[in-house]
Amino acid sequence: MNQPPNTPPPRRPANANPAPHFPGTNPAPHVPGANPAPHVPGANATPSIRCPAAAAKDPTPCEGPQDAATIIDRHGRESAGCIHHCARLLAGLEGARVHPFVPAPQALDIYSRARELPPFAWEIGR
């Protein structure tokens, strides 16, 4: 909400979420680092897969389903993510809003959390 209008939205790496594999088709070749394994407690070498709304430098984990809500920026671009990262994204985007089809309790939770956060909260340790 407090970000300058000319700042581009955060982007996820192109190889963060590989294309789905459909039965009866040849799977795409494995690219090292393209699809990290989910986090296993006690295994420090494997990073967890996070929602698309999570900024690359944001160290906080997802809360709930990774497609719980969708944020729309002022240019109409959409980013789905968990409630936690959608709130953090909303706090940093000027003119952004929660998608109208997100259930009201989730949308209110996102707006309430975003109101309490500064833009790019992970940069100051929040």
mmCIF file of N, CA and C in Angstrom:
data_model
loop_
_atom_site.group_PDB
_atom_site.id
_atom_site.type_symbol
_atom_site.label_atom_id
_atom_site.label_comp_id
_atom_site.label_asym_id
_atom_site.label_seq_id
_atom_site.Cartn_x
_atom_site.Cartn_y
_atom_site.Cartn_z
ATOM 1 N N MET A 1 0.802 -1.187 0.000
ATOM 2 C CA MET A 1 0.000 0.000 0.000
ATOM 3 C C MET A 1 0.854 1.264 0.000
ATOM 4 N N ASN A 2 2.079 1.176 0.456
ATOM 5 C CA ASN A 2 2.932 2.347 0.569
ATOM 6 C C ASN A 2 4.097 2.324 -0.404
ATOM 7 N N GLN A 3 4.000 1.570 -1.461
ATOM 8 C CA GLN A 3 5.079 1.439 -2.414
ATOM 9 C C GLN A 3 4.926 2.486 -3.523
ATOM 10 N N PRO A 4 6.039 3.061 -4.012
ATOM 11 C CA PRO A 4 5.937 4.016 -5.115
ATOM 12 C C PRO A 4 5.293 3.368 -6.337
ATOM 13 N N PRO A 5 4.541 4.131 -7.131
ATOM 14 C CA PRO A 5 3.804 3.556 -8.254
ATOM 15 C C PRO A 5 4.685 2.970 -9.352
ATOM 16 N N ASN A 6 5.928 3.400 -9.469
ATOM 17 C CA ASN A 6 6.768 2.895 -10.546
ATOM 18 C C ASN A 6 7.576 1.668 -10.143
ATOM 19 N N THR A 7 7.387 1.130 -8.948
ATOM 20 C CA THR A 7 8.102 -0.054 -8.504
ATOM 21 C C THR A 7 7.406 -1.292 -9.053
ATOM 22 N N PRO A 8 8.153 -2.183 -9.755
ATOM 23 C CA PRO A 8 7.526 -3.384 -10.298
ATOM 24 C C PRO A 8 7.172 -4.362 -9.170
ATOM 25 N N PRO A 9 6.150 -5.224 -9.388
ATOM 26 C CA PRO A 9 5.782 -6.196 -8.368
ATOM 27 C C PRO A 9 6.874 -7.261 -8.233
ATOM 28 N N PRO A 10 6.954 -7.920 -7.078
ATOM 29 C CA PRO A 10 7.952 -8.970 -6.917
ATOM 30 C C PRO A 10 7.673 -10.119 -7.872
ATOM 31 N N ARG A 11 8.708 -10.725 -8.360
ATOM 32 C CA ARG A 11 8.580 -11.820 -9.322
ATOM 33 C C ARG A 11 9.190 -13.088 -8.742
ATOM 34 N N ARG A 12 8.589 -14.225 -9.076
ATOM 35 C CA ARG A 12 9.131 -15.518 -8.698
ATOM 36 C C ARG A 12 10.028 -15.998 -9.830
ATOM 37 N N PRO A 13 11.077 -16.780 -9.538
ATOM 38 C CA PRO A 13 11.899 -17.340 -10.610
ATOM 39 C C PRO A 13 11.051 -18.211 -11.524
ATOM 40 N N ALA A 14 11.388 -18.220 -12.788
ATOM 41 C CA ALA A 14 10.608 -18.970 -13.771
ATOM 42 C C ALA A 14 10.612 -20.466 -13.483
ATOM 43 N N ASN A 15 11.657 -20.974 -12.855
ATOM 44 C CA ASN A 15 11.747 -22.406 -12.628
ATOM 45 C C ASN A 15 11.259 -22.816 -11.238
ATOM 46 N N ALA A 16 10.599 -21.933 -10.496
ATOM 47 C CA ALA A 16 10.175 -22.248 -9.134
ATOM 48 C C ALA A 16 9.027 -23.252 -9.106
ATOM 49 N N ASN A 17 8.111 -23.166 -10.032
ATOM 50 C CA ASN A 17 6.986 -24.103 -10.081
ATOM 51 C C ASN A 17 6.957 -24.751 -11.456
ATOM 52 N N PRO A 18 7.459 -25.989 -11.580
ATOM 53 C CA PRO A 18 7.502 -26.626 -12.899
ATOM 54 C C PRO A 18 6.101 -26.977 -13.390
ATOM 55 N N ALA A 19 5.998 -27.231 -14.678
ATOM 56 C CA ALA A 19 4.717 -27.605 -15.280
ATOM 57 C C ALA A 19 4.260 -28.940 -14.717
ATOM 58 N N PRO A 20 2.931 -29.139 -14.581
ATOM 59 C CA PRO A 20 2.437 -30.407 -14.038
ATOM 60 C C PRO A 20 2.669 -31.543 -15.019
ATOM 61 N N HIS A 21 2.765 -32.750 -14.492
ATOM 62 C CA HIS A 21 2.925 -33.944 -15.327
ATOM 63 C C HIS A 21 1.573 -34.635 -15.435
ATOM 64 N N PHE A 22 1.140 -34.900 -16.647
ATOM 65 C CA PHE A 22 -0.116 -35.579 -16.880
ATOM 66 C C PHE A 22 0.169 -37.027 -17.250
ATOM 67 N N PRO A 23 -0.607 -37.995 -16.698
ATOM 68 C CA PRO A 23 -0.386 -39.410 -17.029
ATOM 69 C C PRO A 23 -0.485 -39.638 -18.529
ATOM 70 N N GLY A 24 0.378 -40.482 -19.016
ATOM 71 C CA GLY A 24 0.387 -40.806 -20.441
ATOM 72 C C GLY A 24 1.252 -39.876 -21.268
ATOM 73 N N THR A 25 1.911 -38.908 -20.646
ATOM 74 C CA THR A 25 2.803 -38.006 -21.372
ATOM 75 C C THR A 25 4.208 -38.170 -20.818
ATOM 76 N N ASN A 26 5.182 -37.751 -21.591
ATOM 77 C CA ASN A 26 6.561 -37.811 -21.134
ATOM 78 C C ASN A 26 6.830 -36.653 -20.193
ATOM 79 N N PRO A 27 7.380 -36.930 -19.009
ATOM 80 C CA PRO A 27 7.679 -35.830 -18.091
ATOM 81 C C PRO A 27 8.845 -34.999 -18.601
ATOM 82 N N ALA A 28 8.878 -33.756 -18.180
ATOM 83 C CA ALA A 28 9.978 -32.868 -18.561
ATOM 84 C C ALA A 28 11.263 -33.375 -17.926
ATOM 85 N N PRO A 29 12.418 -33.155 -18.566
ATOM 86 C CA PRO A 29 13.675 -33.596 -17.971
ATOM 87 C C PRO A 29 13.933 -32.866 -16.648
ATOM 88 N N HIS A 30 14.584 -33.559 -15.730
ATOM 89 C CA HIS A 30 14.880 -32.972 -14.419
ATOM 90 C C HIS A 30 15.990 -31.934 -14.562
ATOM 91 N N VAL A 31 15.731 -30.757 -14.017
ATOM 92 C CA VAL A 31 16.724 -29.688 -13.984
ATOM 93 C C VAL A 31 17.100 -29.499 -12.529
ATOM 94 N N PRO A 32 18.377 -29.696 -12.169
ATOM 95 C CA PRO A 32 18.756 -29.547 -10.762
ATOM 96 C C PRO A 32 18.386 -28.171 -10.227
ATOM 97 N N GLY A 33 17.746 -28.169 -9.073
ATOM 98 C CA GLY A 33 17.356 -26.920 -8.431
ATOM 99 C C GLY A 33 16.054 -26.335 -8.932
ATOM 100 N N ALA A 34 15.450 -26.941 -9.956
ATOM 101 C CA ALA A 34 14.221 -26.391 -10.523
ATOM 102 C C ALA A 34 12.998 -26.702 -9.674
ATOM 103 N N ASN A 35 12.982 -27.823 -9.006
ATOM 104 C CA ASN A 35 11.844 -28.195 -8.175
ATOM 105 C C ASN A 35 12.374 -28.726 -6.851
ATOM 106 N N PRO A 36 12.629 -27.843 -5.883
ATOM 107 C CA PRO A 36 13.180 -28.312 -4.625
ATOM 108 C C PRO A 36 12.196 -29.201 -3.886
ATOM 109 N N ALA A 37 12.745 -30.135 -3.119
ATOM 110 C CA ALA A 37 11.907 -31.039 -2.338
ATOM 111 C C ALA A 37 11.240 -30.283 -1.199
ATOM 112 N N PRO A 38 10.062 -30.746 -0.762
ATOM 113 C CA PRO A 38 9.421 -30.092 0.377
ATOM 114 C C PRO A 38 10.296 -30.196 1.620
ATOM 115 N N HIS A 39 10.070 -29.293 2.550
ATOM 116 C CA HIS A 39 10.887 -29.257 3.754
ATOM 117 C C HIS A 39 10.638 -30.479 4.624
ATOM 118 N N VAL A 40 11.704 -31.115 5.035
ATOM 119 C CA VAL A 40 11.643 -32.245 5.942
ATOM 120 C C VAL A 40 12.288 -31.800 7.240
ATOM 121 N N PRO A 41 11.566 -31.885 8.376
ATOM 122 C CA PRO A 41 12.160 -31.437 9.629
ATOM 123 C C PRO A 41 13.492 -32.127 9.878
ATOM 124 N N GLY A 42 14.485 -31.336 10.239
ATOM 125 C CA GLY A 42 15.814 -31.861 10.536
ATOM 126 C C GLY A 42 16.722 -31.946 9.335
ATOM 127 N N ALA A 43 16.203 -31.731 8.128
ATOM 128 C CA ALA A 43 17.034 -31.776 6.924
ATOM 129 C C ALA A 43 17.256 -30.355 6.444
ATOM 130 N N ASN A 44 18.421 -29.812 6.679
ATOM 131 C CA ASN A 44 18.716 -28.420 6.346
ATOM 132 C C ASN A 44 19.047 -28.214 4.878
ATOM 133 N N ALA A 45 19.331 -29.265 4.136
ATOM 134 C CA ALA A 45 19.784 -29.110 2.764
ATOM 135 C C ALA A 45 18.638 -28.917 1.776
ATOM 136 N N THR A 46 17.394 -29.222 2.140
ATOM 137 C CA THR A 46 16.295 -29.134 1.187
ATOM 138 C C THR A 46 15.387 -27.958 1.522
ATOM 139 N N PRO A 47 15.317 -26.945 0.642
ATOM 140 C CA PRO A 47 14.425 -25.818 0.891
ATOM 141 C C PRO A 47 12.972 -26.217 0.668
ATOM 142 N N SER A 48 12.058 -25.494 1.266
ATOM 143 C CA SER A 48 10.634 -25.795 1.099
ATOM 144 C C SER A 48 10.073 -25.027 -0.091
ATOM 145 N N ILE A 49 9.013 -25.560 -0.674
ATOM 146 C CA ILE A 49 8.332 -24.885 -1.768
ATOM 147 C C ILE A 49 7.379 -23.882 -1.139
ATOM 148 N N ARG A 50 7.415 -22.639 -1.607
ATOM 149 C CA ARG A 50 6.575 -21.597 -1.026
ATOM 150 C C ARG A 50 5.600 -21.090 -2.069
ATOM 151 N N CYS A 51 4.594 -20.365 -1.596
ATOM 152 C CA CYS A 51 3.561 -19.866 -2.493
ATOM 153 C C CYS A 51 4.128 -18.791 -3.428
ATOM 154 N N PRO A 52 3.479 -18.546 -4.562
ATOM 155 C CA PRO A 52 3.966 -17.550 -5.518
ATOM 156 C C PRO A 52 3.945 -16.118 -4.986
ATOM 157 N N ALA A 53 3.150 -15.837 -3.952
ATOM 158 C CA ALA A 53 3.098 -14.484 -3.402
ATOM 159 C C ALA A 53 4.283 -14.173 -2.494
ATOM 160 N N ALA A 54 5.040 -15.182 -2.091
ATOM 161 C CA ALA A 54 6.185 -14.977 -1.204
ATOM 162 C C ALA A 54 7.335 -14.343 -1.975
ATOM 163 N N ALA A 55 7.873 -13.259 -1.446
ATOM 164 C CA ALA A 55 9.028 -12.619 -2.066
ATOM 165 C C ALA A 55 10.254 -13.503 -1.875
ATOM 166 N N ALA A 56 11.176 -13.444 -2.803
ATOM 167 C CA ALA A 56 12.361 -14.292 -2.742
ATOM 168 C C ALA A 56 13.185 -14.046 -1.480
ATOM 169 N N LYS A 57 13.231 -12.822 -1.000
ATOM 170 C CA LYS A 57 14.042 -12.494 0.176
ATOM 171 C C LYS A 57 13.266 -12.601 1.487
ATOM 172 N N ASP A 58 11.980 -12.910 1.421
ATOM 173 C CA ASP A 58 11.158 -13.027 2.619
ATOM 174 C C ASP A 58 11.377 -14.410 3.231
ATOM 175 N N PRO A 59 11.960 -14.493 4.447
ATOM 176 C CA PRO A 59 12.284 -15.803 5.022
ATOM 177 C C PRO A 59 11.126 -16.483 5.741
ATOM 178 N N THR A 60 9.979 -15.840 5.862
ATOM 179 C CA THR A 60 8.882 -16.404 6.649
ATOM 180 C C THR A 60 8.194 -17.554 5.913
ATOM 181 N N PRO A 61 7.738 -18.574 6.654
ATOM 182 C CA PRO A 61 7.066 -19.704 6.014
ATOM 183 C C PRO A 61 5.613 -19.371 5.669
ATOM 184 N N CYS A 62 5.047 -20.157 4.771
ATOM 185 C CA CYS A 62 3.638 -19.998 4.401
ATOM 186 C C CYS A 62 2.746 -20.408 5.556
ATOM 187 N N GLU A 63 1.564 -19.835 5.583
ATOM 188 C CA GLU A 63 0.538 -20.208 6.557
ATOM 189 C C GLU A 63 -0.684 -20.679 5.794
ATOM 190 N N GLY A 64 -0.995 -21.953 5.899
ATOM 191 C CA GLY A 64 -2.172 -22.501 5.249
ATOM 192 C C GLY A 64 -1.930 -22.853 3.791
ATOM 193 N N PRO A 65 -3.020 -23.046 3.041
ATOM 194 C CA PRO A 65 -2.905 -23.433 1.629
ATOM 195 C C PRO A 65 -2.190 -22.358 0.812
ATOM 196 N N GLN A 66 -1.439 -22.811 -0.177
ATOM 197 C CA GLN A 66 -0.663 -21.880 -0.997
ATOM 198 C C GLN A 66 -1.511 -21.161 -2.042
ATOM 199 N N ASP A 67 -2.781 -21.472 -2.115
ATOM 200 C CA ASP A 67 -3.684 -20.776 -3.039
ATOM 201 C C ASP A 67 -4.930 -20.280 -2.300
ATOM 202 N N ALA A 68 -4.756 -19.863 -1.058
ATOM 203 C CA ALA A 68 -5.878 -19.437 -0.225
ATOM 204 C C ALA A 68 -6.496 -18.129 -0.695
ATOM 205 N N ALA A 69 -5.709 -17.269 -1.325
ATOM 206 C CA ALA A 69 -6.217 -15.964 -1.760
ATOM 207 C C ALA A 69 -5.430 -15.496 -2.979
ATOM 208 N N THR A 70 -5.953 -14.466 -3.628
ATOM 209 C CA THR A 70 -5.300 -13.870 -4.787
ATOM 210 C C THR A 70 -5.264 -12.364 -4.606
ATOM 211 N N ILE A 71 -4.101 -11.773 -4.873
ATOM 212 C CA ILE A 71 -3.916 -10.328 -4.817
ATOM 213 C C ILE A 71 -3.852 -9.808 -6.249
ATOM 214 N N ILE A 72 -4.530 -8.711 -6.515
ATOM 215 C CA ILE A 72 -4.520 -8.078 -7.833
ATOM 216 C C ILE A 72 -3.836 -6.728 -7.686
ATOM 217 N N ASP A 73 -2.807 -6.474 -8.492
ATOM 218 C CA ASP A 73 -2.145 -5.168 -8.410
ATOM 219 C C ASP A 73 -2.895 -4.143 -9.257
ATOM 220 N N ARG A 74 -2.430 -2.908 -9.271
ATOM 221 C CA ARG A 74 -3.151 -1.835 -9.971
ATOM 222 C C ARG A 74 -3.196 -2.022 -11.479
ATOM 223 N N HIS A 75 -2.344 -2.919 -12.017
ATOM 224 C CA HIS A 75 -2.313 -3.156 -13.457
ATOM 225 C C HIS A 75 -3.095 -4.412 -13.845
ATOM 226 N N GLY A 76 -3.742 -5.057 -12.856
ATOM 227 C CA GLY A 76 -4.544 -6.232 -13.129
ATOM 228 C C GLY A 76 -3.799 -7.547 -13.047
ATOM 229 N N ARG A 77 -2.513 -7.519 -12.702
ATOM 230 C CA ARG A 77 -1.760 -8.765 -12.561
ATOM 231 C C ARG A 77 -2.146 -9.438 -11.258
ATOM 232 N N GLU A 78 -2.303 -10.753 -11.301
ATOM 233 C CA GLU A 78 -2.753 -11.513 -10.140
ATOM 234 C C GLU A 78 -1.631 -12.382 -9.592
ATOM 235 N N SER A 79 -1.641 -12.559 -8.279
ATOM 236 C CA SER A 79 -0.678 -13.433 -7.622
ATOM 237 C C SER A 79 -1.412 -14.184 -6.516
ATOM 238 N N ALA A 80 -1.481 -15.506 -6.653
ATOM 239 C CA ALA A 80 -2.132 -16.338 -5.634
ATOM 240 C C ALA A 80 -1.108 -16.702 -4.571
ATOM 241 N N GLY A 81 -1.585 -16.895 -3.353
ATOM 242 C CA GLY A 81 -0.675 -17.277 -2.286
ATOM 243 C C GLY A 81 -1.409 -17.579 -0.995
ATOM 244 N N CYS A 82 -0.618 -17.849 0.032
ATOM 245 C CA CYS A 82 -1.190 -18.105 1.353
ATOM 246 C C CYS A 82 -1.630 -16.769 1.969
ATOM 247 N N ILE A 83 -2.397 -16.845 3.039
ATOM 248 C CA ILE A 83 -2.905 -15.640 3.708
ATOM 249 C C ILE A 83 -1.745 -14.750 4.170
ATOM 250 N N HIS A 84 -0.729 -15.360 4.768
ATOM 251 C CA HIS A 84 0.409 -14.618 5.323
ATOM 252 C C HIS A 84 1.140 -13.820 4.239
ATOM 253 N N HIS A 85 1.512 -14.478 3.150
ATOM 254 C CA HIS A 85 2.286 -13.792 2.109
ATOM 255 C C HIS A 85 1.421 -12.848 1.273
ATOM 256 N N CYS A 86 0.132 -13.136 1.133
ATOM 257 C CA CYS A 86 -0.758 -12.191 0.450
ATOM 258 C C CYS A 86 -0.849 -10.893 1.242
ATOM 259 N N ALA A 87 -0.910 -10.991 2.566
ATOM 260 C CA ALA A 87 -0.952 -9.783 3.400
ATOM 261 C C ALA A 87 0.340 -8.994 3.258
ATOM 262 N N ARG A 88 1.474 -9.682 3.243
ATOM 263 C CA ARG A 88 2.765 -9.004 3.110
ATOM 264 C C ARG A 88 2.893 -8.354 1.732
ATOM 265 N N LEU A 89 2.376 -9.026 0.699
ATOM 266 C CA LEU A 89 2.404 -8.471 -0.653
ATOM 267 C C LEU A 89 1.483 -7.258 -0.744
ATOM 268 N N LEU A 90 0.287 -7.356 -0.168
ATOM 269 C CA LEU A 90 -0.667 -6.249 -0.191
ATOM 270 C C LEU A 90 -0.112 -5.017 0.515
ATOM 271 N N ALA A 91 0.638 -5.226 1.604
ATOM 272 C CA ALA A 91 1.221 -4.105 2.349
ATOM 273 C C ALA A 91 2.250 -3.343 1.519
ATOM 274 N N GLY A 92 2.871 -4.007 0.556
ATOM 275 C CA GLY A 92 3.925 -3.365 -0.227
ATOM 276 C C GLY A 92 3.518 -2.886 -1.607
ATOM 277 N N LEU A 93 2.285 -3.133 -2.027
ATOM 278 C CA LEU A 93 1.854 -2.726 -3.368
ATOM 279 C C LEU A 93 0.841 -1.591 -3.290
ATOM 280 N N GLU A 94 1.143 -0.497 -3.930
ATOM 281 C CA GLU A 94 0.232 0.650 -3.993
ATOM 282 C C GLU A 94 -0.902 0.310 -4.960
ATOM 283 N N GLY A 95 -2.128 0.478 -4.519
ATOM 284 C CA GLY A 95 -3.291 0.252 -5.375
ATOM 285 C C GLY A 95 -3.688 -1.202 -5.522
ATOM 286 N N ALA A 96 -3.104 -2.104 -4.751
ATOM 287 C CA ALA A 96 -3.460 -3.527 -4.841
ATOM 288 C C ALA A 96 -4.723 -3.804 -4.034
ATOM 289 N N ARG A 97 -5.354 -4.946 -4.340
ATOM 290 C CA ARG A 97 -6.558 -5.339 -3.622
ATOM 291 C C ARG A 97 -6.651 -6.856 -3.621
ATOM 292 N N VAL A 98 -7.514 -7.374 -2.760
ATOM 293 C CA VAL A 98 -7.775 -8.805 -2.718
ATOM 294 C C VAL A 98 -8.818 -9.123 -3.778
ATOM 295 N N HIS A 99 -8.640 -10.236 -4.463
ATOM 296 C CA HIS A 99 -9.579 -10.656 -5.511
ATOM 297 C C HIS A 99 -10.988 -10.755 -4.933
ATOM 298 N N PRO A 100 -12.010 -10.323 -5.667
ATOM 299 C CA PRO A 100 -13.373 -10.319 -5.125
ATOM 300 C C PRO A 100 -13.937 -11.701 -4.800
ATOM 301 N N PHE A 101 -13.401 -12.778 -5.364
ATOM 302 C CA PHE A 101 -13.935 -14.105 -5.102
ATOM 303 C C PHE A 101 -13.311 -14.785 -3.890
ATOM 304 N N VAL A 102 -12.382 -14.121 -3.221
ATOM 305 C CA VAL A 102 -11.815 -14.672 -1.992
ATOM 306 C C VAL A 102 -12.885 -14.571 -0.906
ATOM 307 N N PRO A 103 -13.114 -15.645 -0.141
ATOM 308 C CA PRO A 103 -14.132 -15.590 0.917
ATOM 309 C C PRO A 103 -13.872 -14.428 1.884
ATOM 310 N N ALA A 104 -14.951 -13.810 2.352
ATOM 311 C CA ALA A 104 -14.857 -12.608 3.192
ATOM 312 C C ALA A 104 -13.980 -12.784 4.427
ATOM 313 N N PRO A 105 -14.057 -13.895 5.173
ATOM 314 C CA PRO A 105 -13.184 -14.017 6.349
ATOM 315 C C PRO A 105 -11.698 -13.988 5.995
ATOM 316 N N GLN A 106 -11.330 -14.631 4.882
ATOM 317 C CA GLN A 106 -9.928 -14.627 4.461
ATOM 318 C C GLN A 106 -9.514 -13.236 3.981
ATOM 319 N N ALA A 107 -10.377 -12.572 3.224
ATOM 320 C CA ALA A 107 -10.055 -11.229 2.739
ATOM 321 C C ALA A 107 -9.886 -10.258 3.899
ATOM 322 N N LEU A 108 -10.753 -10.345 4.892
ATOM 323 C CA LEU A 108 -10.629 -9.463 6.063
ATOM 324 C C LEU A 108 -9.352 -9.748 6.839
ATOM 325 N N ASP A 109 -8.979 -11.016 6.932
ATOM 326 C CA ASP A 109 -7.738 -11.383 7.609
ATOM 327 C C ASP A 109 -6.536 -10.782 6.871
ATOM 328 N N ILE A 110 -6.554 -10.842 5.555
ATOM 329 C CA ILE A 110 -5.448 -10.287 4.760
ATOM 330 C C ILE A 110 -5.371 -8.773 4.937
ATOM 331 N N TYR A 111 -6.498 -8.090 4.816
ATOM 332 C CA TYR A 111 -6.491 -6.638 4.975
ATOM 333 C C TYR A 111 -6.056 -6.235 6.388
ATOM 334 N N SER A 112 -6.510 -6.977 7.394
ATOM 335 C CA SER A 112 -6.139 -6.652 8.779
ATOM 336 C C SER A 112 -4.647 -6.822 9.006
ATOM 337 N N ARG A 113 -4.085 -7.912 8.483
ATOM 338 C CA ARG A 113 -2.646 -8.141 8.636
ATOM 339 C C ARG A 113 -1.840 -7.101 7.854
ATOM 340 N N ALA A 114 -2.260 -6.788 6.631
ATOM 341 C CA ALA A 114 -1.528 -5.834 5.798
ATOM 342 C C ALA A 114 -1.513 -4.446 6.430
ATOM 343 N N ARG A 115 -2.579 -4.109 7.103
ATOM 344 C CA ARG A 115 -2.669 -2.794 7.747
ATOM 345 C C ARG A 115 -1.627 -2.625 8.853
ATOM 346 N N GLU A 116 -1.240 -3.737 9.482
ATOM 347 C CA GLU A 116 -0.277 -3.711 10.578
ATOM 348 C C GLU A 116 1.174 -3.754 10.101
ATOM 349 N N LEU A 117 1.392 -4.020 8.819
ATOM 350 C CA LEU A 117 2.751 -4.229 8.302
ATOM 351 C C LEU A 117 3.270 -3.035 7.518
ATOM 352 N N PRO A 118 4.569 -2.773 7.607
ATOM 353 C CA PRO A 118 5.178 -1.802 6.703
ATOM 354 C C PRO A 118 5.490 -2.491 5.368
ATOM 355 N N PRO A 119 5.708 -1.737 4.295
ATOM 356 C CA PRO A 119 6.117 -2.372 3.038
ATOM 357 C C PRO A 119 7.441 -3.107 3.229
ATOM 358 N N PHE A 120 7.561 -4.262 2.601
ATOM 359 C CA PHE A 120 8.791 -5.066 2.665
ATOM 360 C C PHE A 120 9.208 -5.325 4.111
ATOM 361 N N ALA A 121 8.288 -5.850 4.895
ATOM 362 C CA ALA A 121 8.495 -6.060 6.322
ATOM 363 C C ALA A 121 9.690 -6.953 6.623
ATOM 364 N N TRP A 122 10.027 -7.873 5.741
ATOM 365 C CA TRP A 122 11.160 -8.769 5.981
ATOM 366 C C TRP A 122 12.492 -8.041 5.983
ATOM 367 N N GLU A 123 12.546 -6.855 5.369
ATOM 368 C CA GLU A 123 13.799 -6.100 5.349
ATOM 369 C C GLU A 123 14.133 -5.475 6.696
ATOM 370 N N ILE A 124 13.129 -5.325 7.554
ATOM 371 C CA ILE A 124 13.374 -4.766 8.880
ATOM 372 C C ILE A 124 13.168 -5.810 9.979
ATOM 373 N N GLY A 125 13.057 -7.064 9.583
ATOM 374 C CA GLY A 125 12.966 -8.140 10.559
ATOM 375 C C GLY A 125 11.581 -8.439 11.072
ATOM 376 N N ARG A 126 10.545 -8.053 10.372
ATOM 377 C CA ARG A 126 9.176 -8.349 10.818
ATOM 378 C C ARG A 126 8.561 -9.426 9.976
#
